[in-house]
Amino acid sequence: MTQQNPIALSQRSTSEELVEIYRSALRIRLFEEKVLELRKLDEVKGSVHLCIGQEMVPAVAARILRSTDPILATYRGHGWALAAGVPMLDMFAEILGRATGTNRGRGGSAYLSSAAHRFIGENSIVGAGLPIANGIAMGSQARGGDDVVLVSFGDGATNQGAAHEALVLAVARQLPVVFVCENNEWSEMTAIRDVVPVSLAERARAYGMDATTVDGTDPIETGAALLLAVERARSGGGPTFVECQVPRMLGHYNADIEHYRSEDDKRRAAARDPLPRLRQRIAELEEPHSPVSAIEAEVRDEVESAAQEAMGHPYPNAATATDHVWDLPADVVAPSLPREGKSVAFGLAINEAIQRELGGRPEALVFGEDVAAPGGVFGVTRNLQRLFGEDRVFDTPIAESSILGGALGASMNGGRPIVEIMWMDFMLVALDQLVNQAANVRYLSSGAQVAPMVVRTQQGVTPGSCAQHTQSLEALLFHIPGIKVGMPSNPQDAFAMTRAAVADDDPVVLIEARSMYLDKGIVDFDAAVEAVGGARLSREGSDLLIVSWGRMVKDALVAADILEGEGIDAGVLDLRWIAPLDRRMLAKAARAHAGRVLVVQEANLTGGVASDISAILYESGDATQVRRLGAPDTRIPASAVLQSALIPDVASIVRTARELSA
Ligand SMILES: Cc1ncc(C[n+]2csc(CCOP(=O)(O)OP(=O)(O)O)c2C)c(N)n1
Ligand SMILES: [Mg+2]
């Protein structure tokens, strides 16, 4: 891709500049009209959200950005994709669900992307792109780049928590992001003036950044504001908020009958159509041979032939629907635990792993709440900032969406973020960034783009901790295809699994156990870096198999010792990774233990990991008797007495194992 120089948009803009902007805006307009026509013919399925009336903003912005500067948009993002340079043919093919589309038919109209054309993509979750844009900027910085990132979003998106968090973080880190709000006065079917009593730029200014409002139908006014913003970002001056006032000339989506909107409002929007105004302006420059008519014919031809060609393209092969969910190396085997070496605490083992990753990978970053100078509330990231500097290890505002979205964006743009979410319970306020965003990256791009981010967190019951700081929530993530989830049960695995997670190209969540941070065990710091995956048969038996993960493995091993004294020979399988689940090892171990399996989890039983393991083993016939042991379906109380009435322990494991082997 060539680097284009920013144009100097001014009142003296030449007619050539304006003609090129007109061409670009017209391509978007005619493309959108064609998409609508194809939708009406039922060639395009589902909803389409068109940007008719808003074309001037992407048309101008793309001329100001470098051709490599990343762009993010919303479901109304066809214009941004075209302006970014995504081929029209690929876009039609995508919207028509063809195998040759930008996303091979996986994204559709509202979620298409093309990393090869720096179009990070559309986003169908309102406001979700803003935290990711910050991350894209952090990724560029981590590898020494000077990308300016532009993220476009609607007026309604400014009310989203994720947007607020992103603006806060962008200011705190002075990130090179241009926040482009396309204010079309409507958030789906609600007028922005009915819910926000101040100007959006005024509100943005309160975050501590420069913010302006421009007429988004005027290429010169819009261009001048964007030029300033891009130059500021590129020169280290931080983010800018540019509110572009644009008309929404059609409904929110193709089938919107706009019964909630007055005829007068529609008329006013139609009167602001930017294209005839620019055409008129070009004519007023009195160019004797204005090429506008010829351009119109060219663009009409381009759109028509791209649409026709895409219609002839094949649909995807249905057999590929399960491809590219994640990268799963075959038959990963968990190494044995070391017998000799240094005994270190679980938390310190993780710290040592991160130190090695930061030392060996200049693109690795650590960020989260209180992780820098304080070293994390549990001390796991202690000294990292001192050792690796403030650019690579830094604190964030208390803004979980912005931490996870930042990690995601950074990982998509060359960084290797290792972020901390202080408590698993807090992940719930930001799950969108994992489930709707990170988990889709590989699948949507058929492996062309990946999100190698690591999220560390901790969970579980400890005396006195309340119901919002004690939940065992691994099943929520276990349910999500595309996210790998590890739960180490000892210091060696805490070390090795952290390193494996950083080396992995998929999003990985490591769920540590707060109660184990000071537990000691032998760690081999020279162990080869493992691949993600692989369960370990920590103890061999013959009468029954206890399957567990994370903190409960310790209790299972103690229980197995007690059972041995009673003449019951129990094996213990430590899953280590619940996603990907080592099904091969699970089946093999169940068969080797007379098909009798006890699955132990700290979490409550309904919808839990143990339920799936039970189903898997019954379905495959590898087990004939399975029992699940977990907390009852209740909330978690703070009092230690009440907690221990709920959570499995050595005694209840022994009791259930006895019953199972009777
Ligand atoms: C998190 C979330 N909430 C609600 C929706 C449903 N929804 C889709 S678009 C939209 C309106 C957004 O308005 P605005 O940000 O102004 O963008 P516009 O559609 O006007 O371009 C809503 C509520 C969604 N997709 N995501
Ligand atoms: Mg809007």
XYZ file of C-alpha atoms and ligand atoms in Angstrom:
689
model
C 0.000 0.000 0.000
C 1.272 3.454 -0.803
C 1.487 6.191 1.773
C -0.579 9.128 0.691
C 0.116 12.575 1.942
C -2.656 14.299 3.782
C -4.300 16.897 1.621
C -4.580 20.422 2.852
C -8.282 21.009 2.842
C -9.081 24.667 2.853
C -11.453 27.146 1.347
C -9.029 27.198 -1.560
C -9.322 23.474 -2.138
C -8.894 22.833 -5.770
C -11.647 21.446 -7.851
C -9.568 18.274 -8.356
C -9.618 17.610 -4.626
C -13.319 18.213 -4.414
C -13.969 16.089 -7.478
C -12.071 13.198 -5.900
C -14.068 13.551 -2.699
C -17.232 13.630 -4.781
C -16.178 10.423 -6.537
C -15.506 8.706 -3.253
C -18.805 9.826 -1.710
C -20.696 8.853 -4.839
C -19.180 5.359 -4.809
C -20.552 4.978 -1.299
C -23.969 6.380 -2.236
C -24.437 4.179 -5.286
C -23.107 1.147 -3.454
C -25.661 1.659 -0.686
C -28.486 2.178 -3.162
C -27.529 -1.064 -4.872
C -27.420 -2.932 -1.562
C -30.923 -1.684 -0.808
C -32.120 -2.781 -4.240
C -30.610 -6.246 -3.724
C -32.241 -6.426 -0.311
C -35.623 -5.613 -1.802
C -35.070 -8.387 -4.357
C -34.286 -10.700 -1.415
C -30.848 -11.403 -2.852
C -29.402 -9.878 0.338
C -30.773 -11.443 3.532
C -31.296 -9.869 6.920
C -31.069 -6.248 7.967
C -28.959 -3.650 6.220
C -28.034 -0.331 7.832
C -27.171 2.189 5.166
C -25.128 5.356 5.534
C -26.967 7.391 2.907
C -26.534 11.059 3.834
C -23.367 10.381 5.855
C -20.973 9.622 2.974
C -18.901 12.778 3.139
C -17.307 11.893 6.486
C -15.547 8.678 5.413
C -14.825 10.111 1.956
C -12.926 13.027 3.489
C -11.362 11.147 6.413
C -9.763 8.546 4.186
C -7.941 11.292 2.293
C -6.526 12.690 5.507
C -5.420 9.470 7.141
C -2.400 7.601 5.910
C -3.402 4.634 3.826
C -2.219 2.331 6.610
C -4.017 4.030 9.510
C -6.564 1.625 11.015
C -10.289 2.407 10.789
C -13.126 1.002 12.884
C -16.816 1.524 12.216
C -20.272 0.350 13.204
C -22.898 -1.818 11.475
C -23.505 1.313 9.354
C -19.962 0.981 8.091
C -20.065 0.190 4.362
C -18.930 3.733 3.597
C -15.927 3.447 5.894
C -14.929 0.108 4.392
C -15.083 1.471 0.844
C -13.186 4.605 1.833
C -10.556 2.467 3.595
C -9.917 0.708 0.305
C -11.805 -2.550 0.683
C -12.644 -3.703 -2.872
C -16.284 -3.146 -3.783
C -16.539 -6.607 -5.297
C -15.480 -8.256 -2.022
C -18.012 -6.181 -0.139
C -20.906 -7.060 -2.410
C -19.864 -10.707 -2.200
C -19.844 -10.507 1.596
C -23.215 -8.837 1.841
C -24.580 -11.455 -0.568
C -23.177 -14.219 1.676
C -20.691 -15.500 -0.903
C -17.491 -17.501 -0.345
C -15.456 -14.708 -1.945
C -16.668 -12.004 0.427
C -14.366 -10.063 2.727
C -15.263 -12.537 5.465
C -16.290 -15.502 3.324
C -19.879 -14.885 4.268
C -19.238 -14.939 8.014
C -19.683 -11.243 8.679
C -22.532 -10.143 6.433
C -23.626 -6.547 5.988
C -23.282 -5.514 9.621
C -20.023 -7.153 10.701
C -17.626 -7.143 7.793
C -13.924 -6.458 8.080
C -10.741 -6.565 6.060
C -7.509 -6.329 8.007
C -5.544 -6.342 4.752
C -7.131 -2.982 3.973
C -6.672 -1.628 7.552
C -10.415 -1.876 7.996
C -10.520 -3.419 11.466
C -14.176 -3.754 10.881
C -17.754 -2.988 11.523
C -19.244 -3.735 14.911
C -22.818 -4.627 15.685
C -22.537 -3.867 19.374
C -23.218 -0.186 19.941
C -20.194 1.563 21.464
C -17.941 -1.507 21.476
C -15.516 -0.214 18.877
C -14.195 2.634 21.004
C -12.260 0.545 23.562
C -10.907 -1.605 20.740
C -9.701 1.489 18.888
C -7.679 2.444 21.969
C -6.166 -1.010 21.942
C -5.315 -0.813 18.251
C -3.400 2.370 19.070
C -1.656 0.682 22.015
C -0.676 -2.236 19.784
C 0.880 0.142 17.270
C 2.793 1.913 20.041
C 3.977 -1.433 21.467
C 5.697 -2.279 18.200
C 7.072 1.211 17.692
C 4.525 2.280 15.070
C 2.888 5.664 14.674
C -0.584 4.678 13.510
C -3.403 7.099 14.062
C -6.589 5.154 14.700
C -9.969 6.453 13.595
C -13.124 5.045 15.117
C -16.548 6.068 13.886
C -19.707 5.649 15.922
C -23.164 7.143 16.227
C -24.665 9.727 18.542
C -26.450 6.968 20.454
C -23.172 5.149 21.080
C -21.919 8.052 23.169
C -24.327 6.941 25.904
C -22.769 3.490 26.185
C -20.597 2.634 29.171
C -17.933 1.218 26.880
C -17.706 4.549 25.047
C -17.305 6.423 28.317
C -14.612 4.027 29.490
C -12.791 4.364 26.193
C -12.764 8.163 26.263
C -11.465 8.060 29.827
C -8.626 5.676 28.955
C -7.728 7.487 25.729
C -7.241 10.688 27.698
C -5.386 8.970 30.547
C -2.914 7.408 28.087
C -3.035 10.272 25.537
C -3.672 7.741 22.799
C -3.499 8.633 19.095
C -7.179 8.024 18.439
C -9.631 10.188 16.532
C -13.149 9.614 17.840
C -15.539 10.456 15.007
C -19.127 10.725 16.138
C -21.525 10.730 13.214
C -24.448 12.466 14.813
C -27.445 11.701 12.600
C -29.771 12.819 15.423
C -31.291 9.352 15.837
C -30.289 6.349 17.904
C -32.364 3.716 16.186
C -35.841 5.112 16.944
C -35.033 7.612 19.705
C -34.007 11.189 18.991
C -30.723 12.057 20.670
C -32.117 15.448 21.736
C -34.714 13.598 23.840
C -32.072 11.875 25.958
C -29.005 14.124 25.942
C -29.513 17.753 26.960
C -26.006 18.945 26.025
C -24.014 18.924 22.811
C -22.041 15.719 22.344
C -18.827 17.627 21.732
C -19.382 19.628 24.909
C -19.788 16.413 26.844
C -16.661 14.928 25.259
C -14.665 18.041 26.169
C -15.371 17.314 29.810
C -13.227 14.180 29.535
C -10.246 16.439 28.979
C -9.808 16.309 25.231
C -10.338 18.708 22.402
C -13.740 18.286 20.812
C -15.406 20.063 17.912
C -18.711 20.007 16.099
C -18.734 20.291 12.323
C -21.237 20.109 9.512
C -20.538 16.579 8.322
C -22.037 17.325 4.924
C -19.382 19.953 4.251
C -16.136 18.320 3.133
C -14.025 21.378 3.818
C -15.251 22.002 7.345
C -15.130 18.293 8.163
C -11.720 17.896 6.578
C -10.225 20.805 8.489
C -11.334 19.344 11.834
C -10.160 15.861 10.965
C -6.824 17.117 9.713
C -6.200 18.873 13.002
C -7.218 15.775 14.945
C -5.049 13.415 12.910
C -2.033 15.700 13.112
C -2.490 16.116 16.851
C -2.721 12.360 17.340
C 0.302 11.649 15.172
C 2.441 14.198 16.955
C 1.714 12.816 20.420
C -1.025 15.292 21.334
C -3.558 12.617 22.212
C -7.153 11.969 21.230
C -9.742 14.289 19.714
C -13.506 13.994 19.502
C -15.003 15.215 16.226
C -18.775 15.409 16.145
C -19.978 15.414 12.548
C -23.581 16.491 12.102
C -25.071 14.413 9.328
C -28.582 13.719 8.053
C -30.104 10.257 8.350
C -31.846 10.261 5.005
C -33.363 6.772 5.375
C -34.660 4.652 8.228
C -32.448 3.018 10.840
C -32.413 -0.123 8.715
C -33.964 -1.294 5.482
C -37.376 -2.254 6.908
C -37.759 0.738 9.213
C -41.061 2.458 8.372
C -40.094 5.444 10.538
C -43.546 5.795 12.086
C -41.880 7.564 15.012
C -40.387 10.324 12.859
C -42.185 13.463 11.637
C -42.459 14.220 7.939
C -40.834 17.540 8.650
C -37.798 15.838 10.166
C -37.493 13.599 7.112
C -37.786 16.594 4.776
C -35.105 18.478 6.655
C -32.765 15.507 6.408
C -33.409 15.118 2.670
C -32.641 18.798 2.136
C -29.196 18.281 3.679
C -28.150 15.654 1.108
C -24.389 16.287 0.787
C -23.929 15.029 -2.744
C -25.928 17.578 -4.797
C -24.401 20.319 -2.648
C -20.872 19.239 -3.455
C -21.764 18.806 -7.114
C -23.086 22.354 -7.109
C -19.953 23.640 -5.385
C -17.747 22.030 -7.985
C -19.856 23.586 -10.734
C -19.494 26.983 -9.053
C -15.724 26.726 -9.339
C -16.495 27.278 -13.014
C -14.277 24.572 -14.316
C -14.991 24.586 -18.010
C -14.632 20.828 -18.370
C -15.858 19.502 -15.053
C -15.417 15.740 -15.176
C -18.326 15.102 -12.809
C -20.675 13.635 -15.402
C -18.010 11.258 -16.631
C -17.255 10.211 -13.045
C -20.917 9.531 -12.413
C -21.057 7.228 -15.403
C -17.853 5.471 -14.324
C -19.017 4.913 -10.767
C -22.424 3.693 -11.928
C -20.675 1.144 -14.138
C -18.296 0.109 -11.380
C -21.136 -0.515 -8.930
C -23.306 -2.321 -11.452
C -20.580 -4.627 -12.671
C -19.265 -5.384 -9.143
C -22.768 -6.323 -8.001
C -23.397 -8.477 -11.064
C -20.054 -10.207 -10.713
C -20.595 -10.892 -6.995
C -24.022 -12.378 -7.747
C -22.279 -14.971 -9.880
C -19.883 -15.979 -7.115
C -20.308 -19.271 -5.250
C -21.757 -19.670 -1.780
C -19.408 -20.998 0.931
C -19.029 -24.736 1.308
C -21.311 -25.658 4.219
C -18.687 -28.093 5.504
C -16.444 -25.140 6.406
C -18.884 -23.680 8.946
C -16.889 -25.027 11.889
C -13.448 -23.979 10.599
C -11.288 -21.326 12.291
C -12.995 -21.163 15.669
C -9.591 -21.444 17.285
C -6.218 -22.974 16.678
C -6.012 -26.300 18.477
C -2.695 -28.114 18.260
C -3.365 -31.856 18.150
C -2.770 -34.099 21.147
C -1.081 -31.722 23.558
C 0.282 -33.714 26.481
C 0.729 -32.142 29.903
C 4.278 -32.654 31.179
C 4.820 -34.250 34.589
C 5.349 -31.971 37.541
C 9.015 -31.402 38.479
C 10.312 -33.247 41.550
C 13.343 -31.071 42.099
C 13.886 -27.345 41.952
C 13.032 -24.195 43.757
C 9.901 -24.056 45.853
C 8.001 -20.854 45.087
C 4.585 -19.439 45.787
C 1.826 -19.709 43.181
C 1.598 -15.908 42.741
C 5.342 -15.495 42.416
C 5.476 -18.257 39.808
C 3.061 -16.222 37.670
C 5.167 -13.106 38.195
C 8.263 -15.005 37.028
C 6.411 -16.206 33.932
C 5.321 -12.678 33.024
C 8.849 -11.388 33.579
C 10.138 -13.915 31.079
C 7.486 -12.923 28.550
C 8.124 -9.204 28.948
C 11.844 -9.866 28.676
C 11.569 -12.002 25.567
C 8.825 -10.163 23.704
C 9.212 -6.432 23.198
C 5.574 -6.298 22.068
C 4.278 -7.716 25.383
C 2.344 -5.290 27.609
C 0.902 -5.539 31.103
C -1.977 -3.327 32.146
C -4.926 -3.312 34.485
C -6.086 -1.740 37.720
C -3.266 -1.143 40.222
C -0.896 -3.502 38.423
C 1.981 -1.055 37.954
C 3.660 0.568 40.970
C 1.377 -1.237 43.448
C 2.084 -4.586 41.745
C -1.552 -5.677 41.806
C -3.801 -6.064 44.829
C -2.460 -9.599 45.275
C 1.130 -8.673 44.420
C 1.288 -10.831 41.306
C 2.657 -8.058 39.073
C 5.019 -6.636 41.681
C 8.222 -5.042 40.318
C 7.203 -5.441 36.686
C 6.899 -1.727 36.052
C 10.230 -1.086 37.755
C 11.860 -3.717 35.554
C 10.166 -2.974 32.241
C 9.128 0.678 32.390
C 5.981 2.739 32.340
C 5.270 2.272 28.649
C 4.986 -1.491 28.999
C 3.481 -1.920 32.453
C 0.829 0.595 33.384
C -2.267 1.231 35.426
C -5.612 1.854 33.805
C -8.637 3.689 35.107
C -11.192 1.405 36.806
C -12.760 0.522 33.500
C -12.982 -3.182 32.712
C -14.439 -2.780 29.189
C -11.604 -0.510 28.347
C -9.066 -2.983 29.758
C -10.480 -5.931 27.814
C -11.202 -3.911 24.670
C -7.757 -2.360 24.940
C -6.197 -5.798 25.216
C -8.193 -7.012 22.250
C -7.257 -4.099 20.019
C -3.599 -4.248 21.040
C -3.494 -7.962 20.279
C -4.995 -7.375 16.826
C -2.352 -4.805 15.979
C 0.917 -6.450 16.935
C 0.895 -6.257 20.738
C 0.879 -9.176 23.223
C -1.164 -7.824 26.123
C -1.279 -9.643 29.448
C -3.995 -7.831 31.363
C -5.448 -8.279 34.806
C -9.098 -8.181 35.750
C -8.859 -7.894 39.487
C -11.743 -10.212 40.297
C -13.585 -12.675 38.054
C -16.841 -11.141 39.298
C -15.755 -7.848 37.683
C -15.390 -9.510 34.306
C -19.172 -9.486 34.146
C -19.278 -5.738 33.605
C -17.181 -6.120 30.459
C -17.991 -9.534 29.022
C -18.967 -8.003 25.679
C -15.333 -7.421 24.874
C -14.553 -11.100 25.339
C -17.671 -12.822 24.103
C -18.969 -10.583 21.301
C -15.614 -9.184 20.292
C -12.480 -11.226 21.021
C -14.068 -14.636 20.471
C -15.109 -13.665 16.933
C -11.836 -12.362 15.561
C -10.343 -15.592 14.210
C -13.641 -17.022 13.011
C -14.826 -13.900 11.258
C -11.598 -13.511 9.339
C -11.164 -17.254 8.670
C -7.859 -17.099 10.500
C -6.498 -14.020 8.701
C -6.662 -12.086 11.938
C -6.076 -13.332 15.475
C -6.341 -11.889 18.974
C -3.415 -13.150 21.071
C -4.497 -11.552 24.332
C -4.148 -12.948 27.824
C -6.524 -12.028 30.609
C -5.538 -12.999 34.130
C -8.083 -12.984 36.881
C -8.856 -14.814 40.108
C -11.955 -16.185 41.757
C -13.392 -18.376 44.474
C -14.490 -18.470 48.057
C -12.457 -17.078 50.937
C -13.816 -16.393 54.415
C -15.503 -13.010 54.706
C -15.622 -12.316 50.969
C -19.075 -11.291 49.833
C -21.329 -12.696 47.144
C -19.871 -10.311 44.561
C -16.281 -11.384 45.251
C -16.567 -15.168 45.561
C -18.265 -16.629 42.518
C -16.713 -19.418 40.483
C -17.746 -18.377 37.002
C -15.562 -20.443 34.689
C -18.599 -22.070 33.062
C -19.570 -18.735 31.512
C -16.367 -18.678 29.489
C -16.220 -22.458 29.021
C -19.462 -22.036 27.077
C -17.957 -19.604 24.584
C -16.300 -21.118 21.504
C -13.100 -19.246 20.653
C -11.896 -18.449 24.166
C -9.358 -20.681 25.852
C -9.647 -21.014 29.609
C -6.957 -22.293 31.948
C -7.219 -22.966 35.683
C -3.872 -23.910 37.193
C -3.852 -25.978 40.365
C -0.210 -25.628 41.451
C 2.756 -23.222 41.098
C 4.405 -25.146 38.239
C 1.258 -24.971 36.144
C 0.684 -21.365 37.156
C 4.112 -20.627 35.670
C 3.876 -22.864 32.616
C 0.269 -22.122 31.723
C 0.900 -18.370 31.890
C 3.761 -18.746 29.430
C 1.670 -21.034 27.218
C -1.154 -18.480 27.255
C 1.134 -15.676 26.084
C 2.550 -17.834 23.305
C -0.941 -18.738 22.089
C -2.587 -16.812 19.256
C -6.131 -17.039 20.619
C -7.692 -15.069 23.469
C -6.825 -16.896 26.691
C -8.319 -16.339 30.130
C -6.375 -17.667 33.091
C -8.497 -18.035 36.203
C -6.304 -18.174 39.251
C -7.443 -19.021 42.781
C -7.025 -16.190 45.268
C -6.765 -18.693 48.099
C -3.734 -20.295 46.450
C -1.482 -17.292 45.818
C 0.768 -18.154 48.755
C 0.726 -21.936 48.225
C 4.209 -23.189 47.541
C 5.421 -25.813 45.104
C 8.430 -26.766 43.031
C 8.769 -24.812 39.803
C 11.085 -25.556 36.922
C 11.773 -22.103 35.491
C 13.695 -23.655 32.599
C 10.809 -25.822 31.440
C 10.153 -25.652 27.706
C 7.211 -23.403 26.831
C 4.136 -25.591 26.509
C 1.232 -25.385 24.087
C -2.168 -24.571 25.541
C -4.067 -27.724 26.451
C -3.500 -31.114 28.011
C -4.923 -32.612 31.189
C -2.644 -34.360 33.666
C -3.323 -37.614 35.466
C -1.860 -36.383 38.733
C -2.497 -39.634 40.519
C -3.172 -43.036 39.021
C -5.801 -45.312 40.490
C -8.034 -48.135 39.369
C -11.353 -47.997 41.250
C -12.535 -44.519 40.365
C -11.376 -41.251 38.832
C -11.760 -37.850 40.456
C -11.785 -35.132 37.785
C -11.193 -31.548 38.845
C -9.448 -28.271 37.946
C -8.021 -25.233 39.709
C -8.206 -25.072 43.465
C -10.278 -28.247 43.945
C -7.478 -30.470 42.611
C -5.603 -29.993 45.875
C -8.574 -31.290 47.897
C -9.079 -34.140 45.441
C -5.489 -35.296 45.962
C -5.838 -35.212 49.750
C -9.141 -37.073 49.452
C -7.464 -39.737 47.287
C -4.862 -40.318 50.029
C -7.614 -40.817 52.608
C -9.532 -43.141 50.271
C -6.386 -45.206 49.770
C -6.345 -45.862 53.514
C -9.870 -47.230 53.149
C -8.870 -49.527 50.307
C -10.320 -47.360 47.524
C -7.825 -46.738 44.751
C -8.780 -43.310 43.369
C -7.023 -41.554 40.499
C -7.052 -37.753 40.069
C -7.246 -36.053 36.702
C -6.289 -32.360 36.758
C -7.904 -30.836 33.664
C -5.682 -27.707 33.802
C -7.441 -26.283 30.732
C -11.206 -26.447 30.619
C -11.112 -24.987 27.101
C -9.829 -26.674 25.079
C -10.922 -29.673 27.071
C -8.572 -32.640 26.754
C -11.306 -35.088 25.740
C -8.833 -37.756 24.721
C -7.226 -37.835 28.158
C -10.584 -37.604 29.871
C -11.894 -40.641 28.013
C -8.688 -42.612 28.487
C -8.528 -41.886 32.209
C -12.218 -42.731 32.720
C -11.752 -46.103 31.018
C -8.643 -46.824 33.096
C -10.669 -46.261 36.274
C -13.467 -48.760 35.706
C -15.673 -46.100 34.046
C -16.435 -44.655 37.478
C -15.979 -40.864 37.612
C -16.503 -38.189 40.242
C -16.319 -34.623 38.895
C -15.612 -31.979 41.531
C -16.060 -28.236 41.098
C -16.255 -25.284 43.432
C -18.987 -23.677 41.304
C -22.669 -24.461 41.762
C -23.816 -27.411 39.732
C -26.436 -26.180 37.291
C -24.978 -25.344 33.895
C -21.474 -26.029 35.145
C -18.394 -27.621 33.628
C -19.009 -30.855 35.571
C -22.358 -31.275 33.837
C -20.713 -31.207 30.437
C -17.971 -33.601 31.470
C -20.625 -35.947 32.718
C -22.552 -35.742 29.442
C -19.403 -36.193 27.357
C -18.375 -39.329 29.251
C -21.854 -40.879 29.123
C -22.298 -40.091 25.445
C -18.956 -41.601 24.519
C -19.549 -44.630 26.733
C -16.227 -44.064 28.489
C -17.972 -43.889 31.845
C -20.807 -45.959 33.226
C -21.226 -44.136 36.525
C -20.697 -40.398 36.950
C -21.356 -38.205 39.974
C -21.005 -34.426 40.130
C -19.990 -32.677 43.315
C -20.252 -28.899 43.514
C -21.929 -26.133 45.441
C -25.703 -26.186 45.553
C -27.471 -23.598 43.417
C -27.331 -20.779 45.890
C -25.673 -17.411 46.370
C -22.397 -17.291 48.282
C -22.522 -15.960 51.854
C -19.646 -14.112 53.515
C -19.503 -16.030 56.802
C -16.944 -18.843 56.787
C -19.389 -21.130 58.577
C -21.995 -20.668 55.876
C -19.436 -20.903 53.084
C -18.119 -24.254 54.244
C -21.666 -25.617 54.322
C -21.788 -25.065 50.551
C -18.387 -25.619 48.981
C -16.987 -29.131 48.363
C -14.035 -30.044 50.538
C -11.905 -33.071 51.325
C -14.585 -34.606 53.523
C -17.381 -34.293 50.964
C -15.145 -35.596 48.177
C -14.250 -38.650 50.292
C -17.907 -39.209 51.173
C -19.113 -39.006 47.571
C -16.276 -41.199 46.314
C -17.172 -43.839 48.887
C -20.791 -43.824 47.743
C -19.721 -44.069 44.113
C -17.420 -47.019 44.667
C -19.766 -48.885 46.999
C -25.120 -2.768 22.999
C -26.225 -2.587 22.023
N -27.407 -2.082 22.431
C -28.419 -1.917 21.550
C -28.272 -2.279 20.247
C -29.428 -2.120 19.267
N -29.128 -0.979 18.392
C -28.553 -1.142 17.210
S -28.218 0.301 16.459
C -28.851 1.183 17.732
C -28.857 2.675 17.686
C -27.515 3.278 17.728
O -27.613 4.631 17.419
P -26.370 5.492 17.001
O -25.221 5.148 17.862
O -26.770 6.894 16.958
O -25.984 4.970 15.542
P -26.799 5.076 14.183
O -27.604 3.813 14.059
O -27.628 6.284 14.227
O -25.772 5.124 13.119
C -29.333 0.332 18.715
C -29.995 0.785 19.940
C -27.030 -2.842 19.866
N -26.804 -3.267 18.622
N -26.025 -2.942 20.752
Mg -27.449 7.991 15.345
